mmCIF file of C-alpha atoms and ligand atoms in Angstrom:
data_model
loop_
_atom_site.group_PDB
_atom_site.id
_atom_site.type_symbol
_atom_site.label_atom_id
_atom_site.label_comp_id
_atom_site.label_asym_id
_atom_site.label_seq_id
_atom_site.Cartn_x
_atom_site.Cartn_y
_atom_site.Cartn_z
ATOM 1 C CA TYR R 1 84.217 128.671 102.075
ATOM 2 C CA PRO R 2 86.322 129.313 98.778
ATOM 3 C CA ASP R 3 86.749 132.968 97.773
ATOM 4 C CA GLY R 4 83.592 134.555 96.640
ATOM 5 C CA TYR R 5 81.202 131.858 97.609
ATOM 6 C CA PHE R 6 77.784 132.405 96.704
ATOM 7 C CA ILE R 7 74.403 130.664 96.081
ATOM 8 C CA TYR R 8 72.396 130.979 93.285
ATOM 9 C CA ASP R 9 68.991 129.141 93.002
ATOM 10 C CA GLY R 10 69.934 127.232 95.946
ATOM 11 C CA ILE R 11 73.515 125.851 94.555
ATOM 12 C CA PRO R 12 76.644 127.169 95.440
ATOM 13 C CA TYR R 13 79.147 128.814 93.361
ATOM 14 C CA THR R 14 82.118 130.896 93.374
ATOM 15 C CA SER R 15 82.525 134.377 92.009
ATOM 16 C CA THR R 16 86.361 133.388 90.665
ATOM 17 C CA MET R 17 84.780 131.475 88.113
ATOM 18 C CA CYS R 18 80.835 132.789 87.595
ATOM 19 C CA SER R 19 78.960 135.656 88.577
ATOM 20 C CA VAL R 20 75.021 135.889 89.279
ATOM 21 C CA SER R 21 74.444 137.934 85.750
ATOM 22 C CA ASN R 22 76.710 135.284 84.136
ATOM 23 C CA LEU R 23 74.466 132.259 85.262
ATOM 24 C CA SER R 24 71.449 134.191 84.506
ATOM 25 C CA ALA R 25 72.489 134.464 80.834
ATOM 26 C CA CYS R 26 73.587 130.846 80.731
ATOM 27 C CA LYS R 27 69.852 130.166 81.022
ATOM 28 C CA GLU R 28 69.282 132.138 77.713
ATOM 29 C CA ILE R 29 71.352 130.071 75.927
ATOM 30 C CA GLN R 30 70.133 128.539 72.312
ATOM 31 C CA PHE R 31 71.895 125.139 71.438
ATOM 32 C CA ARG R 32 72.483 124.296 67.681
ATOM 33 C CA ASP R 33 71.974 120.491 66.417
ATOM 34 C CA ASP R 34 75.643 120.371 65.745
ATOM 35 C CA ASP R 35 76.699 121.003 69.356
ATOM 36 C CA VAL R 36 78.402 118.922 71.611
ATOM 37 C CA LEU R 37 77.747 118.734 75.772
ATOM 38 C CA ILE R 38 79.755 117.368 78.396
ATOM 39 C CA ALA R 39 77.597 117.657 81.704
ATOM 40 C CA SER R 40 79.354 116.289 84.781
ATOM 41 C CA TYR R 41 79.889 116.892 88.493
ATOM 42 C CA PRO R 42 83.021 118.429 89.172
ATOM 43 C CA LYS R 43 86.302 115.928 89.569
ATOM 44 C CA THR R 44 84.440 113.274 87.536
ATOM 45 C CA GLY R 45 87.350 113.155 84.977
ATOM 46 C CA THR R 46 85.773 116.086 82.700
ATOM 47 C CA THR R 47 88.871 117.443 81.351
ATOM 48 C CA TRP R 48 89.640 113.598 79.960
ATOM 49 C CA LEU R 49 86.341 113.575 78.548
ATOM 50 C CA GLN R 50 87.135 117.151 76.826
ATOM 51 C CA GLU R 51 90.091 115.996 75.253
ATOM 52 C CA MET R 52 88.484 112.707 73.951
ATOM 53 C CA VAL R 53 85.575 114.717 72.528
ATOM 54 C CA TYR R 54 87.964 117.319 70.823
ATOM 55 C CA LEU R 55 90.014 114.635 69.218
ATOM 56 C CA VAL R 56 86.953 112.421 68.161
ATOM 57 C CA CYS R 57 85.302 116.303 66.683
ATOM 58 C CA ASN R 58 88.780 116.946 65.148
ATOM 59 C CA ASP R 59 89.904 113.942 63.375
ATOM 60 C CA ALA R 60 92.662 112.705 65.909
ATOM 61 C CA ASN R 61 94.449 115.793 65.093
ATOM 62 C CA THR R 62 96.994 115.716 68.054
ATOM 63 C CA GLU R 63 98.851 119.006 66.538
ATOM 64 C CA LYS R 64 96.167 121.251 66.632
ATOM 65 C CA ALA R 65 95.104 120.091 70.016
ATOM 66 C CA LYS R 66 98.363 121.182 70.974
ATOM 67 C CA GLU R 67 98.260 124.896 69.851
ATOM 68 C CA SER R 68 95.750 125.904 72.848
ATOM 69 C CA MET R 69 94.487 124.990 76.452
ATOM 70 C CA ILE R 70 91.732 122.615 76.515
ATOM 71 C CA GLY R 71 89.548 124.987 78.237
ATOM 72 C CA ASP R 72 89.990 127.397 75.092
ATOM 73 C CA ARG R 73 88.864 124.329 73.064
ATOM 74 C CA VAL R 74 86.050 123.042 75.094
ATOM 75 C CA PRO R 75 85.051 125.694 77.314
ATOM 76 C CA CYS R 76 82.569 125.521 80.400
ATOM 77 C CA ILE R 77 79.692 127.572 79.829
ATOM 78 C CA GLU R 78 79.478 129.385 83.069
ATOM 79 C CA HIS R 79 82.611 130.469 83.492
ATOM 80 C CA ALA R 80 83.287 133.800 83.646
ATOM 81 C CA PHE R 81 86.682 135.284 84.680
ATOM 82 C CA GLN R 82 86.800 138.825 85.995
ATOM 83 C CA GLY R 83 87.941 141.057 83.696
ATOM 84 C CA LYS R 84 87.527 138.623 80.548
ATOM 85 C CA GLN R 85 84.719 137.537 78.186
ATOM 86 C CA SER R 86 82.808 135.615 79.545
ATOM 87 C CA THR R 87 82.295 132.126 78.141
ATOM 88 C CA ILE R 88 78.484 132.567 77.197
ATOM 89 C CA ASN R 89 79.370 135.223 75.275
ATOM 90 C CA LYS R 90 82.310 133.845 73.163
ATOM 91 C CA LEU R 91 79.979 130.915 72.477
ATOM 92 C CA LYS R 92 77.161 133.276 71.132
ATOM 93 C CA ASP R 93 79.676 134.562 68.446
ATOM 94 C CA ASN R 94 81.106 131.182 67.741
ATOM 95 C CA LYS R 95 80.312 130.337 64.013
ATOM 96 C CA GLN R 96 82.195 126.901 64.286
ATOM 97 C CA GLN R 97 81.304 123.544 65.811
ATOM 98 C CA ARG R 98 80.758 124.221 69.654
ATOM 99 C CA LEU R 99 82.277 121.643 72.138
ATOM 100 C CA MET R 100 81.471 122.871 75.647
ATOM 101 C CA PHE R 101 80.824 121.509 78.996
ATOM 102 C CA THR R 102 78.968 122.539 81.851
ATOM 103 C CA HIS R 103 78.609 121.657 86.000
ATOM 104 C CA LEU R 104 75.311 123.589 86.142
ATOM 105 C CA ARG R 105 71.916 121.687 86.699
ATOM 106 C CA THR R 106 69.322 120.568 84.373
ATOM 107 C CA SER R 107 66.996 123.709 84.988
ATOM 108 C CA PHE R 108 69.433 126.130 82.829
ATOM 109 C CA PHE R 109 69.372 123.435 79.837
ATOM 110 C CA GLU R 110 66.431 121.166 80.026
ATOM 111 C CA GLN R 111 64.167 122.692 77.025
ATOM 112 C CA GLU R 112 66.872 123.721 74.395
ATOM 113 C CA ILE R 113 68.493 119.616 74.861
ATOM 114 C CA LYS R 114 64.676 118.678 74.189
ATOM 115 C CA GLN R 115 64.065 120.959 71.374
ATOM 116 C CA SER R 116 67.402 120.655 69.657
ATOM 117 C CA ASN R 117 69.576 117.975 68.886
ATOM 118 C CA ILE R 118 72.735 118.543 70.487
ATOM 119 C CA LYS R 119 74.383 115.933 71.623
ATOM 120 C CA VAL R 120 74.913 115.257 75.357
ATOM 121 C CA ILE R 121 77.631 113.441 77.167
ATOM 122 C CA LEU R 122 76.408 112.860 80.876
ATOM 123 C CA LEU R 123 79.663 111.751 82.816
ATOM 124 C CA ILE R 124 79.772 110.023 86.046
ATOM 125 C CA ARG R 125 82.323 108.754 88.502
ATOM 126 C CA ASN R 126 81.652 107.069 91.740
ATOM 127 C CA ALA R 127 81.247 109.289 94.665
ATOM 128 C CA GLY R 128 83.955 108.232 96.852
ATOM 129 C CA ASP R 129 86.706 109.129 94.141
ATOM 130 C CA THR R 130 84.907 111.954 93.011
ATOM 131 C CA LEU R 131 85.001 113.595 96.526
ATOM 132 C CA ILE R 132 88.773 112.645 97.050
ATOM 133 C CA SER R 133 89.702 114.116 94.258
ATOM 134 C CA TYR R 134 87.648 117.313 94.663
ATOM 135 C CA TYR R 135 89.377 117.525 98.325
ATOM 136 C CA HIS R 136 92.179 117.783 96.315
ATOM 137 C CA PHE R 137 91.109 120.320 94.092
ATOM 138 C CA TYR R 138 89.886 122.843 96.646
ATOM 139 C CA LYS R 139 93.377 122.285 98.198
ATOM 140 C CA LEU R 140 94.862 123.238 94.808
ATOM 141 C CA ALA R 141 92.374 125.873 93.581
ATOM 142 C CA THR R 142 90.550 127.396 96.774
ATOM 143 C CA ARG R 143 93.502 127.276 99.257
ATOM 144 C CA TYR R 144 91.441 124.925 101.094
ATOM 145 C CA SER R 145 93.722 123.906 104.137
ATOM 146 C CA GLY R 146 91.357 121.703 106.460
ATOM 147 C CA ASP R 147 91.847 117.872 106.380
ATOM 148 C CA TRP R 148 89.452 115.143 104.656
ATOM 149 C CA ASN R 149 87.143 114.765 107.750
ATOM 150 C CA SER R 150 86.255 118.477 107.355
ATOM 151 C CA PHE R 151 86.222 118.284 103.719
ATOM 152 C CA PHE R 152 83.391 115.553 104.081
ATOM 153 C CA GLU R 153 81.337 117.498 106.425
ATOM 154 C CA ILE R 154 81.062 120.491 104.238
ATOM 155 C CA PHE R 155 79.641 117.636 101.630
ATOM 156 C CA GLN R 156 77.256 116.158 104.074
ATOM 157 C CA LYS R 157 76.267 119.915 104.503
ATOM 158 C CA LYS R 158 75.765 120.149 100.682
ATOM 159 C CA GLN R 159 77.784 123.152 100.850
ATOM 160 C CA LEU R 160 80.415 122.173 98.174
ATOM 161 C CA VAL R 161 81.003 124.196 95.208
ATOM 162 C CA TYR R 162 78.335 122.996 92.559
ATOM 163 C CA GLY R 163 76.377 121.565 95.243
ATOM 164 C CA ASP R 164 75.660 117.803 96.204
ATOM 165 C CA TYR R 165 76.733 115.104 93.955
ATOM 166 C CA TYR R 166 73.456 112.864 94.358
ATOM 167 C CA ASP R 167 71.500 115.864 93.850
ATOM 168 C CA TRP R 168 73.343 116.760 90.901
ATOM 169 C CA TYR R 169 72.888 113.164 89.292
ATOM 170 C CA VAL R 170 69.340 112.241 90.689
ATOM 171 C CA ASP R 171 68.585 115.670 88.448
ATOM 172 C CA TRP R 172 70.752 114.852 85.346
ATOM 173 C CA LEU R 173 69.937 111.163 85.178
ATOM 174 C CA ARG R 174 66.379 112.132 84.588
ATOM 175 C CA LEU R 175 67.173 113.194 81.045
ATOM 176 C CA LEU R 176 69.122 109.815 79.837
ATOM 177 C CA HIS R 177 65.652 108.489 78.145
ATOM 178 C CA PHE R 178 66.271 111.741 75.716
ATOM 179 C CA PRO R 179 67.671 110.187 72.484
ATOM 180 C CA ASN R 180 70.484 112.990 72.203
ATOM 181 C CA VAL R 181 71.836 111.871 75.934
ATOM 182 C CA ILE R 182 74.353 109.131 76.724
ATOM 183 C CA LEU R 183 76.026 108.164 79.894
ATOM 184 C CA MET R 184 79.609 107.403 80.141
ATOM 185 C CA ARG R 185 81.225 106.280 83.116
ATOM 186 C CA TYR R 186 85.023 107.174 84.410
ATOM 187 C CA GLU R 187 85.514 103.748 85.657
ATOM 188 C CA ASP R 188 84.441 102.093 82.239
ATOM 189 C CA ILE R 189 86.796 104.620 80.156
ATOM 190 C CA LYS R 190 89.430 103.497 82.627
ATOM 191 C CA ARG R 191 88.770 100.096 81.788
ATOM 192 C CA TYR R 192 87.850 99.880 78.013
ATOM 193 C CA HIS R 193 89.503 103.035 76.957
ATOM 194 C CA ALA R 194 89.590 102.250 73.127
ATOM 195 C CA ALA R 195 85.923 100.887 73.247
ATOM 196 C CA SER R 196 85.007 104.072 75.004
ATOM 197 C CA VAL R 197 86.720 106.504 71.951
ATOM 198 C CA GLU R 198 85.050 104.216 69.384
ATOM 199 C CA MET R 199 81.764 104.515 71.170
ATOM 200 C CA LEU R 200 82.128 108.274 71.675
ATOM 201 C CA SER R 201 82.942 108.643 67.865
ATOM 202 C CA ARG R 202 79.684 106.762 66.939
ATOM 203 C CA PHE R 203 77.360 108.959 68.843
ATOM 204 C CA LEU R 204 79.280 112.193 67.529
ATOM 205 C CA GLY R 205 78.552 110.849 63.968
ATOM 206 C CA LYS R 206 82.488 110.430 63.513
ATOM 207 C CA THR R 207 83.919 107.526 61.209
ATOM 208 C CA LEU R 208 87.557 107.038 62.941
ATOM 209 C CA SER R 209 90.090 104.570 61.264
ATOM 210 C CA SER R 210 91.183 102.339 64.139
ATOM 211 C CA ASN R 211 94.619 103.966 63.682
ATOM 212 C CA GLU R 212 93.015 107.055 64.539
ATOM 213 C CA ILE R 213 91.318 105.687 67.857
ATOM 214 C CA GLN R 214 94.714 104.292 68.607
ATOM 215 C CA ILE R 215 95.952 108.141 68.315
ATOM 216 C CA ILE R 216 93.538 109.490 70.406
ATOM 217 C CA VAL R 217 93.977 106.495 73.215
ATOM 218 C CA GLU R 218 97.493 107.285 73.278
ATOM 219 C CA ALA R 219 96.785 111.055 73.759
ATOM 220 C CA THR R 220 94.630 110.681 76.488
ATOM 221 C CA SER R 221 96.154 108.430 78.579
ATOM 222 C CA PHE R 222 96.736 109.579 81.972
ATOM 223 C CA THR R 223 100.730 109.878 81.448
ATOM 224 C CA ALA R 224 100.110 111.674 78.150
ATOM 225 C CA MET R 225 97.711 114.167 79.776
ATOM 226 C CA LYS R 226 99.476 114.649 82.855
ATOM 227 C CA HIS R 227 102.960 115.522 80.585
ATOM 228 C CA ASN R 228 100.579 117.818 78.291
ATOM 229 C CA PRO R 229 100.850 121.389 79.413
ATOM 230 C CA GLY R 230 97.460 122.006 77.716
ATOM 231 C CA THR R 231 95.798 119.299 79.932
ATOM 232 C CA ASN R 232 97.480 119.706 83.351
ATOM 233 C CA GLN R 233 97.322 123.355 83.731
ATOM 234 C CA LYS R 234 100.807 124.159 85.232
ATOM 235 C CA GLN R 235 100.575 127.723 84.533
ATOM 236 C CA ASN R 236 97.020 128.078 85.999
ATOM 237 C CA PRO R 237 97.658 130.939 88.318
ATOM 238 C CA MET R 238 94.439 130.599 89.958
ATOM 239 C CA PHE R 239 96.455 127.095 91.684
ATOM 240 C CA ASP R 240 98.542 126.827 94.581
ATOM 241 C CA HIS R 241 101.121 124.160 92.624
ATOM 242 C CA GLN R 242 102.527 123.451 95.865
ATOM 243 C CA GLN R 243 99.629 121.307 96.648
ATOM 244 C CA GLY R 244 99.938 119.170 93.740
ATOM 245 C CA GLU R 245 99.058 118.945 90.055
ATOM 246 C CA PHE R 246 95.574 119.175 88.264
ATOM 247 C CA ILE R 247 96.129 115.910 86.498
ATOM 248 C CA ARG R 248 96.718 114.072 89.951
ATOM 249 C CA LYS R 249 96.310 110.322 90.279
ATOM 250 C CA GLY R 250 93.782 109.101 87.718
ATOM 251 C CA GLU R 251 92.699 105.798 89.838
ATOM 252 C CA VAL R 252 89.629 103.865 90.530
ATOM 253 C CA GLY R 253 89.337 103.080 94.294
ATOM 254 C CA ASP R 254 91.466 106.058 95.711
ATOM 255 C CA TRP R 255 88.493 106.630 98.181
ATOM 256 C CA LYS R 256 89.686 103.582 100.002
ATOM 257 C CA ASN R 257 92.750 105.470 101.306
ATOM 258 C CA TYR R 258 90.719 108.335 103.068
ATOM 259 C CA PHE R 259 87.179 107.053 103.877
ATOM 260 C CA ASN R 260 86.654 105.722 107.551
ATOM 261 C CA GLU R 261 83.803 103.010 108.253
ATOM 262 C CA GLU R 262 81.296 105.647 108.809
ATOM 263 C CA GLN R 263 81.863 107.576 105.774
ATOM 264 C CA THR R 264 81.887 104.302 103.726
ATOM 265 C CA ILE R 265 78.724 103.168 105.404
ATOM 266 C CA TYR R 266 77.272 107.107 104.538
ATOM 267 C CA ILE R 267 78.150 107.007 101.235
ATOM 268 C CA LYS R 268 76.741 103.128 100.547
ATOM 269 C CA HIS R 269 73.707 104.086 101.773
ATOM 270 C CA LEU R 270 73.281 107.539 99.545
ATOM 271 C CA ASP R 271 74.284 105.293 96.747
ATOM 272 C CA GLU R 272 71.650 102.679 97.396
ATOM 273 C CA GLU R 273 68.781 105.478 98.015
ATOM 274 C CA PHE R 274 69.642 107.656 95.272
ATOM 275 C CA LEU R 275 72.156 105.735 92.038
ATOM 276 C CA LYS R 276 70.564 102.494 92.441
ATOM 277 C CA PRO R 277 67.291 103.244 91.369
ATOM 278 C CA PHE R 278 68.829 104.401 87.866
ATOM 279 C CA GLU R 279 70.274 100.522 87.484
ATOM 280 C CA LEU R 280 73.407 102.198 85.689
ATOM 281 C CA GLU R 281 75.135 98.705 86.485
HETATM 282 P P1 A3P N 301 92.147 112.674 90.698
HETATM 283 O O1 A3P N 301 92.252 113.410 91.489
HETATM 284 O O2 A3P N 301 91.302 111.233 91.065
HETATM 285 O O3 A3P N 301 93.194 112.110 90.031
HETATM 286 P P2 A3P N 301 87.675 117.072 86.378
HETATM 287 O O4 A3P N 301 88.703 116.914 84.994
HETATM 288 O O5 A3P N 301 86.266 116.567 86.055
HETATM 289 O O6 A3P N 301 88.357 117.997 87.377
HETATM 290 O O7 A3P N 301 88.315 115.314 87.149
HETATM 291 C C1 A3P N 301 89.710 115.348 87.343
HETATM 292 C C2 A3P N 301 89.988 114.107 87.422
HETATM 293 O O8 A3P N 301 90.141 112.994 86.218
HETATM 294 C C3 A3P N 301 91.290 113.831 88.567
HETATM 295 O O9 A3P N 301 91.171 112.797 89.636
HETATM 296 C C4 A3P N 301 92.314 113.580 87.437
HETATM 297 O O10 A3P N 301 93.464 112.941 87.600
HETATM 298 C C5 A3P N 301 91.591 112.726 86.451
HETATM 299 N N1 A3P N 301 92.136 112.387 84.966
HETATM 300 C C6 A3P N 301 92.369 113.466 84.003
HETATM 301 N N2 A3P N 301 92.865 112.802 83.243
HETATM 302 C C7 A3P N 301 92.888 111.708 83.558
HETATM 303 C C8 A3P N 301 93.348 110.498 82.504
HETATM 304 N N3 A3P N 301 94.227 110.737 81.195
HETATM 305 N N4 A3P N 301 92.977 109.199 82.765
HETATM 306 C C9 A3P N 301 92.626 108.899 84.059
HETATM 307 N N5 A3P N 301 92.450 109.787 84.909
HETATM 308 C C10 A3P N 301 92.062 111.319 84.420
#
């Protein structure tokens, strides 16, 4: 298990990122109508969407974006690093428009999402690539030294930090019928980058020129984000930089380089059982 692994409401977390008291505080959050929330399972392209949302809401101002790290501009609601003020408390005091993200379940927010006009962007990526990305992230961020097959077993036991991928999406996709919730897919953003930025700006009520859309597309290309210290987190002291980079590969289908036949069938069944009923295609 990663350092400080603990269970809260049946879901695994690590105390390097949040604490029990902090998670309880997250349940009390009050949303405002101009809030924007990205809800995603880890490794589904959250940072990518954070940067796009930030630039859309800040008129494609890439200079302003460079002034601080993405995690400070679009913070994670539940983060509470030791010795620092928790994000949830900072958010309470923030008088400006709040852009934020979470990997928590709906039970923390469902009533607030229903009762406010907060805009929620639910992000999904295919399970295979998400797990491969998570495997590399475990090595980078938690000093995990097992191989891919051992990591897959942790997934099968639903012991990964933030819990099971499928449970996570079955929970959140229920909220898709709310008028203030949309779904974006990593694979679609890869394929239709400009159209995705356009869709995002429409949803967020921003009118951007085609020039501004183009600026955002370029600033959020894989290469630009890999070279951007504000997004690639090369200075993050929590990471073992020998293991590679946070913005790693950014491809669709990398799972095929790792999954054996049994693992492929396992995921296929879970896709059929849990995601197919939502007719995401
Ligand atoms: P890989 O490990 O497959 O490369 P998250 O931000 O939720 O932790 O997700 C991280 C994943 O998103 C990583 O996937 C990362 O490389 C990918 N990613 C980040 N920025 C990207 C971009 N501009 N284009 C494509 N993928 C990106």
